[in-house]
């Protein structure tokens, strides 16, 4: 029996000045810029909004014309303020984006790894700056996977070596515990949040076991999507399909809070703001009819949730070996 608390006292949910998106994803707070970056997936666009000025920049990634021209996440690279790693279609790619670029700018990313899987989805860096990115299995029109375990969870190290660590259906949220002993992972298609043992020095994960199964928890009308962790070690999970973000205590395996979001399909979350006390939430209109969108006009928008009484930690950046980049001719 999942015990929940629906208390929203003192919590404020503010709709931000981002456009409505079919699928907003991959929110990332860039501390050095005090800016929120996110992916406008089906437009193959990255957007970022500067907290203090309200300035917004749009970066249009080069298209090949293929069906996988989709960007789902990007993370800054440590050691170069303008360099980022993008998760786009089948590629893990590097690109540059400066605050001095025009507010609406075009670029072409440089692929450093191309998967044989259908395509990449979410991505984050672990505490040592290794990039973890998962892929998705091909889906039918009704969002049902066509083949079991046809996707994977991969790790890109600083030397650009890619290793597969798990077979999955539809890779999504990732988070590491504050004590660096556990790795939490969402496989959306199986409706599960899993826990792995995590070895911080080597980056190895092992002993996969279920943390929360949405079906068994009576959450059949929604699926887990993007995820973030707070300083207390609680997981905050976007629940696609049910207007809410769930707060899960992984030690007790209990849902301890539900935060109502005025969008049917929350997609992902991240902590940010000057003191990391703001929970940013993206959403989408994917799989919604026009009638549903009209009835839920805030769906596909981006939100800032405050007053939660907790905060997050700065996101880790990708620590790449620049000499290795140059040696492979992929330095941009």
JSON list of N, CA, C and O in Angstrom, two decimals, residues 34-67:
[
{"chain": "A", "resi": 34, "resn": "UNK", "atom": "N", "xyz": [23.40, 31.12, -14.47]},
{"chain": "A", "resi": 34, "resn": "UNK", "atom": "CA", "xyz": [22.11, 31.31, -13.79]},
{"chain": "A", "resi": 34, "resn": "UNK", "atom": "C", "xyz": [20.99, 31.26, -14.82]},
{"chain": "A", "resi": 34, "resn": "UNK", "atom": "O", "xyz": [20.15, 32.16, -14.94]},
{"chain": "A", "resi": 35, "resn": "UNK", "atom": "N", "xyz": [20.98, 30.15, -15.57]},
{"chain": "A", "resi": 35, "resn": "UNK", "atom": "CA", "xyz": [20.03, 29.99, -16.66]},
{"chain": "A", "resi": 35, "resn": "UNK", "atom": "C", "xyz": [19.46, 28.58, -16.66]},
{"chain": "A", "resi": 35, "resn": "UNK", "atom": "O", "xyz": [20.15, 27.61, -16.30]},
{"chain": "A", "resi": 36, "resn": "UNK", "atom": "N", "xyz": [18.20, 28.46, -17.07]},
{"chain": "A", "resi": 36, "resn": "UNK", "atom": "CA", "xyz": [17.56, 27.17, -17.24]},
{"chain": "A", "resi": 36, "resn": "UNK", "atom": "C", "xyz": [17.61, 26.79, -18.72]},
{"chain": "A", "resi": 36, "resn": "UNK", "atom": "O", "xyz": [17.14, 27.55, -19.58]},
{"chain": "A", "resi": 37, "resn": "UNK", "atom": "N", "xyz": [18.19, 25.63, -19.01]},
{"chain": "A", "resi": 37, "resn": "UNK", "atom": "CA", "xyz": [18.24, 25.10, -20.38]},
{"chain": "A", "resi": 37, "resn": "UNK", "atom": "C", "xyz": [17.33, 23.89, -20.47]},
{"chain": "A", "resi": 37, "resn": "UNK", "atom": "O", "xyz": [17.24, 23.09, -19.52]},
{"chain": "A", "resi": 38, "resn": "UNK", "atom": "N", "xyz": [16.65, 23.74, -21.58]},
{"chain": "A", "resi": 38, "resn": "UNK", "atom": "CA", "xyz": [15.80, 22.57, -21.79]},
{"chain": "A", "resi": 38, "resn": "UNK", "atom": "C", "xyz": [15.73, 22.24, -23.27]},
{"chain": "A", "resi": 38, "resn": "UNK", "atom": "O", "xyz": [16.09, 23.05, -24.13]},
{"chain": "A", "resi": 39, "resn": "UNK", "atom": "N", "xyz": [15.24, 21.04, -23.55]},
{"chain": "A", "resi": 39, "resn": "UNK", "atom": "CA", "xyz": [15.13, 20.56, -24.93]},
{"chain": "A", "resi": 39, "resn": "UNK", "atom": "C", "xyz": [13.69, 20.66, -25.42]},
{"chain": "A", "resi": 39, "resn": "UNK", "atom": "O", "xyz": [12.76, 20.21, -24.74]},
{"chain": "A", "resi": 40, "resn": "UNK", "atom": "N", "xyz": [13.53, 21.27, -26.57]},
{"chain": "A", "resi": 40, "resn": "UNK", "atom": "CA", "xyz": [12.26, 21.27, -27.30]},
{"chain": "A", "resi": 40, "resn": "UNK", "atom": "C", "xyz": [12.39, 20.15, -28.32]},
{"chain": "A", "resi": 40, "resn": "UNK", "atom": "O", "xyz": [12.83, 20.35, -29.45]},
{"chain": "A", "resi": 41, "resn": "UNK", "atom": "N", "xyz": [12.02, 18.93, -27.90]},
{"chain": "A", "resi": 41, "resn": "UNK", "atom": "CA", "xyz": [12.46, 17.71, -28.56]},
{"chain": "A", "resi": 41, "resn": "UNK", "atom": "C", "xyz": [12.10, 17.67, -30.04]},
{"chain": "A", "resi": 41, "resn": "UNK", "atom": "O", "xyz": [12.96, 17.49, -30.91]},
{"chain": "A", "resi": 42, "resn": "UNK", "atom": "N", "xyz": [10.84, 17.80, -30.36]},
{"chain": "A", "resi": 42, "resn": "UNK", "atom": "CA", "xyz": [10.40, 17.60, -31.73]},
{"chain": "A", "resi": 42, "resn": "UNK", "atom": "C", "xyz": [10.71, 18.78, -32.66]},
{"chain": "A", "resi": 42, "resn": "UNK", "atom": "O", "xyz": [10.54, 18.67, -33.88]},
{"chain": "A", "resi": 43, "resn": "UNK", "atom": "N", "xyz": [11.17, 19.88, -32.09]},
{"chain": "A", "resi": 43, "resn": "UNK", "atom": "CA", "xyz": [11.64, 20.99, -32.92]},
{"chain": "A", "resi": 43, "resn": "UNK", "atom": "C", "xyz": [13.14, 20.93, -33.13]},
{"chain": "A", "resi": 43, "resn": "UNK", "atom": "O", "xyz": [13.70, 21.74, -33.88]},
{"chain": "A", "resi": 44, "resn": "UNK", "atom": "N", "xyz": [13.81, 19.96, -32.46]},
{"chain": "A", "resi": 44, "resn": "UNK", "atom": "CA", "xyz": [15.27, 19.83, -32.51]},
{"chain": "A", "resi": 44, "resn": "UNK", "atom": "C", "xyz": [15.93, 21.14, -32.09]},
{"chain": "A", "resi": 44, "resn": "UNK", "atom": "O", "xyz": [16.89, 21.61, -32.70]},
{"chain": "A", "resi": 45, "resn": "UNK", "atom": "N", "xyz": [15.40, 21.70, -30.98]},
{"chain": "A", "resi": 45, "resn": "UNK", "atom": "CA", "xyz": [15.83, 23.00, -30.48]},
{"chain": "A", "resi": 45, "resn": "UNK", "atom": "C", "xyz": [16.20, 22.88, -29.01]},
{"chain": "A", "resi": 45, "resn": "UNK", "atom": "O", "xyz": [15.56, 22.15, -28.25]},
{"chain": "A", "resi": 46, "resn": "UNK", "atom": "N", "xyz": [17.24, 23.60, -28.60]},
{"chain": "A", "resi": 46, "resn": "UNK", "atom": "CA", "xyz": [17.54, 23.81, -27.20]},
{"chain": "A", "resi": 46, "resn": "UNK", "atom": "C", "xyz": [17.19, 25.25, -26.86]},
{"chain": "A", "resi": 46, "resn": "UNK", "atom": "O", "xyz": [17.44, 26.16, -27.64]},
{"chain": "A", "resi": 47, "resn": "UNK", "atom": "N", "xyz": [16.58, 25.43, -25.69]},
{"chain": "A", "resi": 47, "resn": "UNK", "atom": "CA", "xyz": [16.19, 26.75, -25.23]},
{"chain": "A", "resi": 47, "resn": "UNK", "atom": "C", "xyz": [16.84, 27.02, -23.88]},
{"chain": "A", "resi": 47, "resn": "UNK", "atom": "O", "xyz": [16.98, 26.10, -23.07]},
{"chain": "A", "resi": 48, "resn": "UNK", "atom": "N", "xyz": [17.21, 28.27, -23.62]},
{"chain": "A", "resi": 48, "resn": "UNK", "atom": "CA", "xyz": [17.64, 28.61, -22.28]},
{"chain": "A", "resi": 48, "resn": "UNK", "atom": "C", "xyz": [17.18, 30.02, -21.92]},
{"chain": "A", "resi": 48, "resn": "UNK", "atom": "O", "xyz": [17.14, 30.91, -22.77]},
{"chain": "A", "resi": 49, "resn": "UNK", "atom": "N", "xyz": [16.80, 30.15, -20.65]},
{"chain": "A", "resi": 49, "resn": "UNK", "atom": "CA", "xyz": [16.28, 31.40, -20.13]},
{"chain": "A", "resi": 49, "resn": "UNK", "atom": "C", "xyz": [17.14, 31.84, -18.96]},
{"chain": "A", "resi": 49, "resn": "UNK", "atom": "O", "xyz": [17.41, 31.05, -18.04]},
{"chain": "A", "resi": 50, "resn": "UNK", "atom": "N", "xyz": [17.57, 33.09, -18.97]},
{"chain": "A", "resi": 50, "resn": "UNK", "atom": "CA", "xyz": [18.47, 33.61, -17.94]},
{"chain": "A", "resi": 50, "resn": "UNK", "atom": "C", "xyz": [17.64, 34.16, -16.78]},
{"chain": "A", "resi": 50, "resn": "UNK", "atom": "O", "xyz": [16.76, 35.01, -16.97]},
{"chain": "A", "resi": 51, "resn": "UNK", "atom": "N", "xyz": [17.92, 33.67, -15.58]},
{"chain": "A", "resi": 51, "resn": "UNK", "atom": "CA", "xyz": [17.10, 33.89, -14.41]},
{"chain": "A", "resi": 51, "resn": "UNK", "atom": "C", "xyz": [16.96, 35.37, -14.06]},
{"chain": "A", "resi": 51, "resn": "UNK", "atom": "O", "xyz": [15.87, 35.85, -13.75]},
{"chain": "A", "resi": 52, "resn": "UNK", "atom": "N", "xyz": [18.04, 36.14, -14.12]},
{"chain": "A", "resi": 52, "resn": "UNK", "atom": "CA", "xyz": [18.02, 37.52, -13.63]},
{"chain": "A", "resi": 52, "resn": "UNK", "atom": "C", "xyz": [17.53, 38.52, -14.67]},
{"chain": "A", "resi": 52, "resn": "UNK", "atom": "O", "xyz": [17.00, 39.58, -14.30]},
{"chain": "A", "resi": 53, "resn": "UNK", "atom": "N", "xyz": [17.70, 38.23, -15.95]},
{"chain": "A", "resi": 53, "resn": "UNK", "atom": "CA", "xyz": [17.33, 39.20, -16.99]},
{"chain": "A", "resi": 53, "resn": "UNK", "atom": "C", "xyz": [16.09, 38.82, -17.78]},
{"chain": "A", "resi": 53, "resn": "UNK", "atom": "O", "xyz": [15.48, 39.67, -18.42]},
{"chain": "A", "resi": 54, "resn": "UNK", "atom": "N", "xyz": [15.73, 37.53, -17.77]},
{"chain": "A", "resi": 54, "resn": "UNK", "atom": "CA", "xyz": [14.60, 37.08, -18.57]},
{"chain": "A", "resi": 54, "resn": "UNK", "atom": "C", "xyz": [14.95, 36.85, -20.03]},
{"chain": "A", "resi": 54, "resn": "UNK", "atom": "O", "xyz": [14.10, 36.45, -20.83]},
{"chain": "A", "resi": 55, "resn": "UNK", "atom": "N", "xyz": [16.21, 37.08, -20.40]},
{"chain": "A", "resi": 55, "resn": "UNK", "atom": "CA", "xyz": [16.62, 36.84, -21.78]},
{"chain": "A", "resi": 55, "resn": "UNK", "atom": "C", "xyz": [16.46, 35.37, -22.13]},
{"chain": "A", "resi": 55, "resn": "UNK", "atom": "O", "xyz": [16.73, 34.49, -21.32]},
{"chain": "A", "resi": 56, "resn": "UNK", "atom": "N", "xyz": [16.01, 35.12, -23.35]},
{"chain": "A", "resi": 56, "resn": "UNK", "atom": "CA", "xyz": [15.88, 33.74, -23.83]},
{"chain": "A", "resi": 56, "resn": "UNK", "atom": "C", "xyz": [16.70, 33.57, -25.10]},
{"chain": "A", "resi": 56, "resn": "UNK", "atom": "O", "xyz": [16.65, 34.40, -26.01]},
{"chain": "A", "resi": 57, "resn": "UNK", "atom": "N", "xyz": [17.44, 32.46, -25.14]},
{"chain": "A", "resi": 57, "resn": "UNK", "atom": "CA", "xyz": [18.19, 32.07, -26.33]},
{"chain": "A", "resi": 57, "resn": "UNK", "atom": "C", "xyz": [17.62, 30.77, -26.89]},
{"chain": "A", "resi": 57, "resn": "UNK", "atom": "O", "xyz": [17.22, 29.87, -26.13]},
{"chain": "A", "resi": 58, "resn": "UNK", "atom": "N", "xyz": [17.61, 30.68, -28.20]},
{"chain": "A", "resi": 58, "resn": "UNK", "atom": "CA", "xyz": [17.17, 29.48, -28.91]},
{"chain": "A", "resi": 58, "resn": "UNK", "atom": "C", "xyz": [18.32, 28.99, -29.77]},
{"chain": "A", "resi": 58, "resn": "UNK", "atom": "O", "xyz": [18.92, 29.78, -30.52]},
{"chain": "A", "resi": 59, "resn": "UNK", "atom": "N", "xyz": [18.64, 27.71, -29.66]},
{"chain": "A", "resi": 59, "resn": "UNK", "atom": "CA", "xyz": [19.68, 27.10, -30.50]},
{"chain": "A", "resi": 59, "resn": "UNK", "atom": "C", "xyz": [19.06, 26.00, -31.34]},
{"chain": "A", "resi": 59, "resn": "UNK", "atom": "O", "xyz": [18.53, 25.02, -30.81]},
{"chain": "A", "resi": 60, "resn": "UNK", "atom": "N", "xyz": [19.13, 26.16, -32.64]},
{"chain": "A", "resi": 60, "resn": "UNK", "atom": "CA", "xyz": [18.56, 25.19, -33.58]},
{"chain": "A", "resi": 60, "resn": "UNK", "atom": "C", "xyz": [19.68, 24.27, -34.05]},
{"chain": "A", "resi": 60, "resn": "UNK", "atom": "O", "xyz": [20.63, 24.71, -34.69]},
{"chain": "A", "resi": 61, "resn": "UNK", "atom": "N", "xyz": [19.56, 22.99, -33.72]},
{"chain": "A", "resi": 61, "resn": "UNK", "atom": "CA", "xyz": [20.57, 22.02, -34.12]},
{"chain": "A", "resi": 61, "resn": "UNK", "atom": "C", "xyz": [20.35, 21.61, -35.56]},
{"chain": "A", "resi": 61, "resn": "UNK", "atom": "O", "xyz": [19.21, 21.48, -36.02]},
{"chain": "A", "resi": 62, "resn": "UNK", "atom": "N", "xyz": [21.44, 21.36, -36.27]},
{"chain": "A", "resi": 62, "resn": "UNK", "atom": "CA", "xyz": [21.34, 21.00, -37.68]},
{"chain": "A", "resi": 62, "resn": "UNK", "atom": "C", "xyz": [20.55, 19.73, -37.89]},
{"chain": "A", "resi": 62, "resn": "UNK", "atom": "O", "xyz": [20.70, 18.75, -37.17]},
{"chain": "A", "resi": 63, "resn": "UNK", "atom": "N", "xyz": [19.71, 19.72, -38.90]},
{"chain": "A", "resi": 63, "resn": "UNK", "atom": "CA", "xyz": [18.88, 18.56, -39.21]},
{"chain": "A", "resi": 63, "resn": "UNK", "atom": "C", "xyz": [19.44, 17.79, -40.40]},
{"chain": "A", "resi": 63, "resn": "UNK", "atom": "O", "xyz": [19.98, 18.37, -41.33]},
{"chain": "A", "resi": 64, "resn": "UNK", "atom": "N", "xyz": [19.29, 16.47, -40.35]},
{"chain": "A", "resi": 64, "resn": "UNK", "atom": "CA", "xyz": [19.69, 15.63, -41.47]},
{"chain": "A", "resi": 64, "resn": "UNK", "atom": "C", "xyz": [18.49, 15.26, -42.33]},
{"chain": "A", "resi": 64, "resn": "UNK", "atom": "O", "xyz": [18.64, 14.72, -43.41]},
{"chain": "A", "resi": 65, "resn": "UNK", "atom": "N", "xyz": [17.29, 15.52, -41.81]},
{"chain": "A", "resi": 65, "resn": "UNK", "atom": "CA", "xyz": [16.08, 15.12, -42.53]},
{"chain": "A", "resi": 65, "resn": "UNK", "atom": "C", "xyz": [15.58, 13.75, -42.12]},
{"chain": "A", "resi": 65, "resn": "UNK", "atom": "O", "xyz": [14.56, 13.29, -42.60]},
{"chain": "A", "resi": 66, "resn": "UNK", "atom": "N", "xyz": [16.30, 13.09, -41.22]},
{"chain": "A", "resi": 66, "resn": "UNK", "atom": "CA", "xyz": [15.90, 11.76, -40.77]},
{"chain": "A", "resi": 66, "resn": "UNK", "atom": "C", "xyz": [14.86, 11.82, -39.67]},
{"chain": "A", "resi": 66, "resn": "UNK", "atom": "O", "xyz": [14.63, 12.88, -39.07]},
{"chain": "A", "resi": 67, "resn": "UNK", "atom": "N", "xyz": [14.21, 10.68, -39.37]},
{"chain": "A", "resi": 67, "resn": "UNK", "atom": "CA", "xyz": [13.15, 10.66, -38.36]},
{"chain": "A", "resi": 67, "resn": "UNK", "atom": "C", "xyz": [13.68, 10.85, -36.95]},
{"chain": "A", "resi": 67, "resn": "UNK", "atom": "O", "xyz": [12.90, 11.11, -36.04]}
]
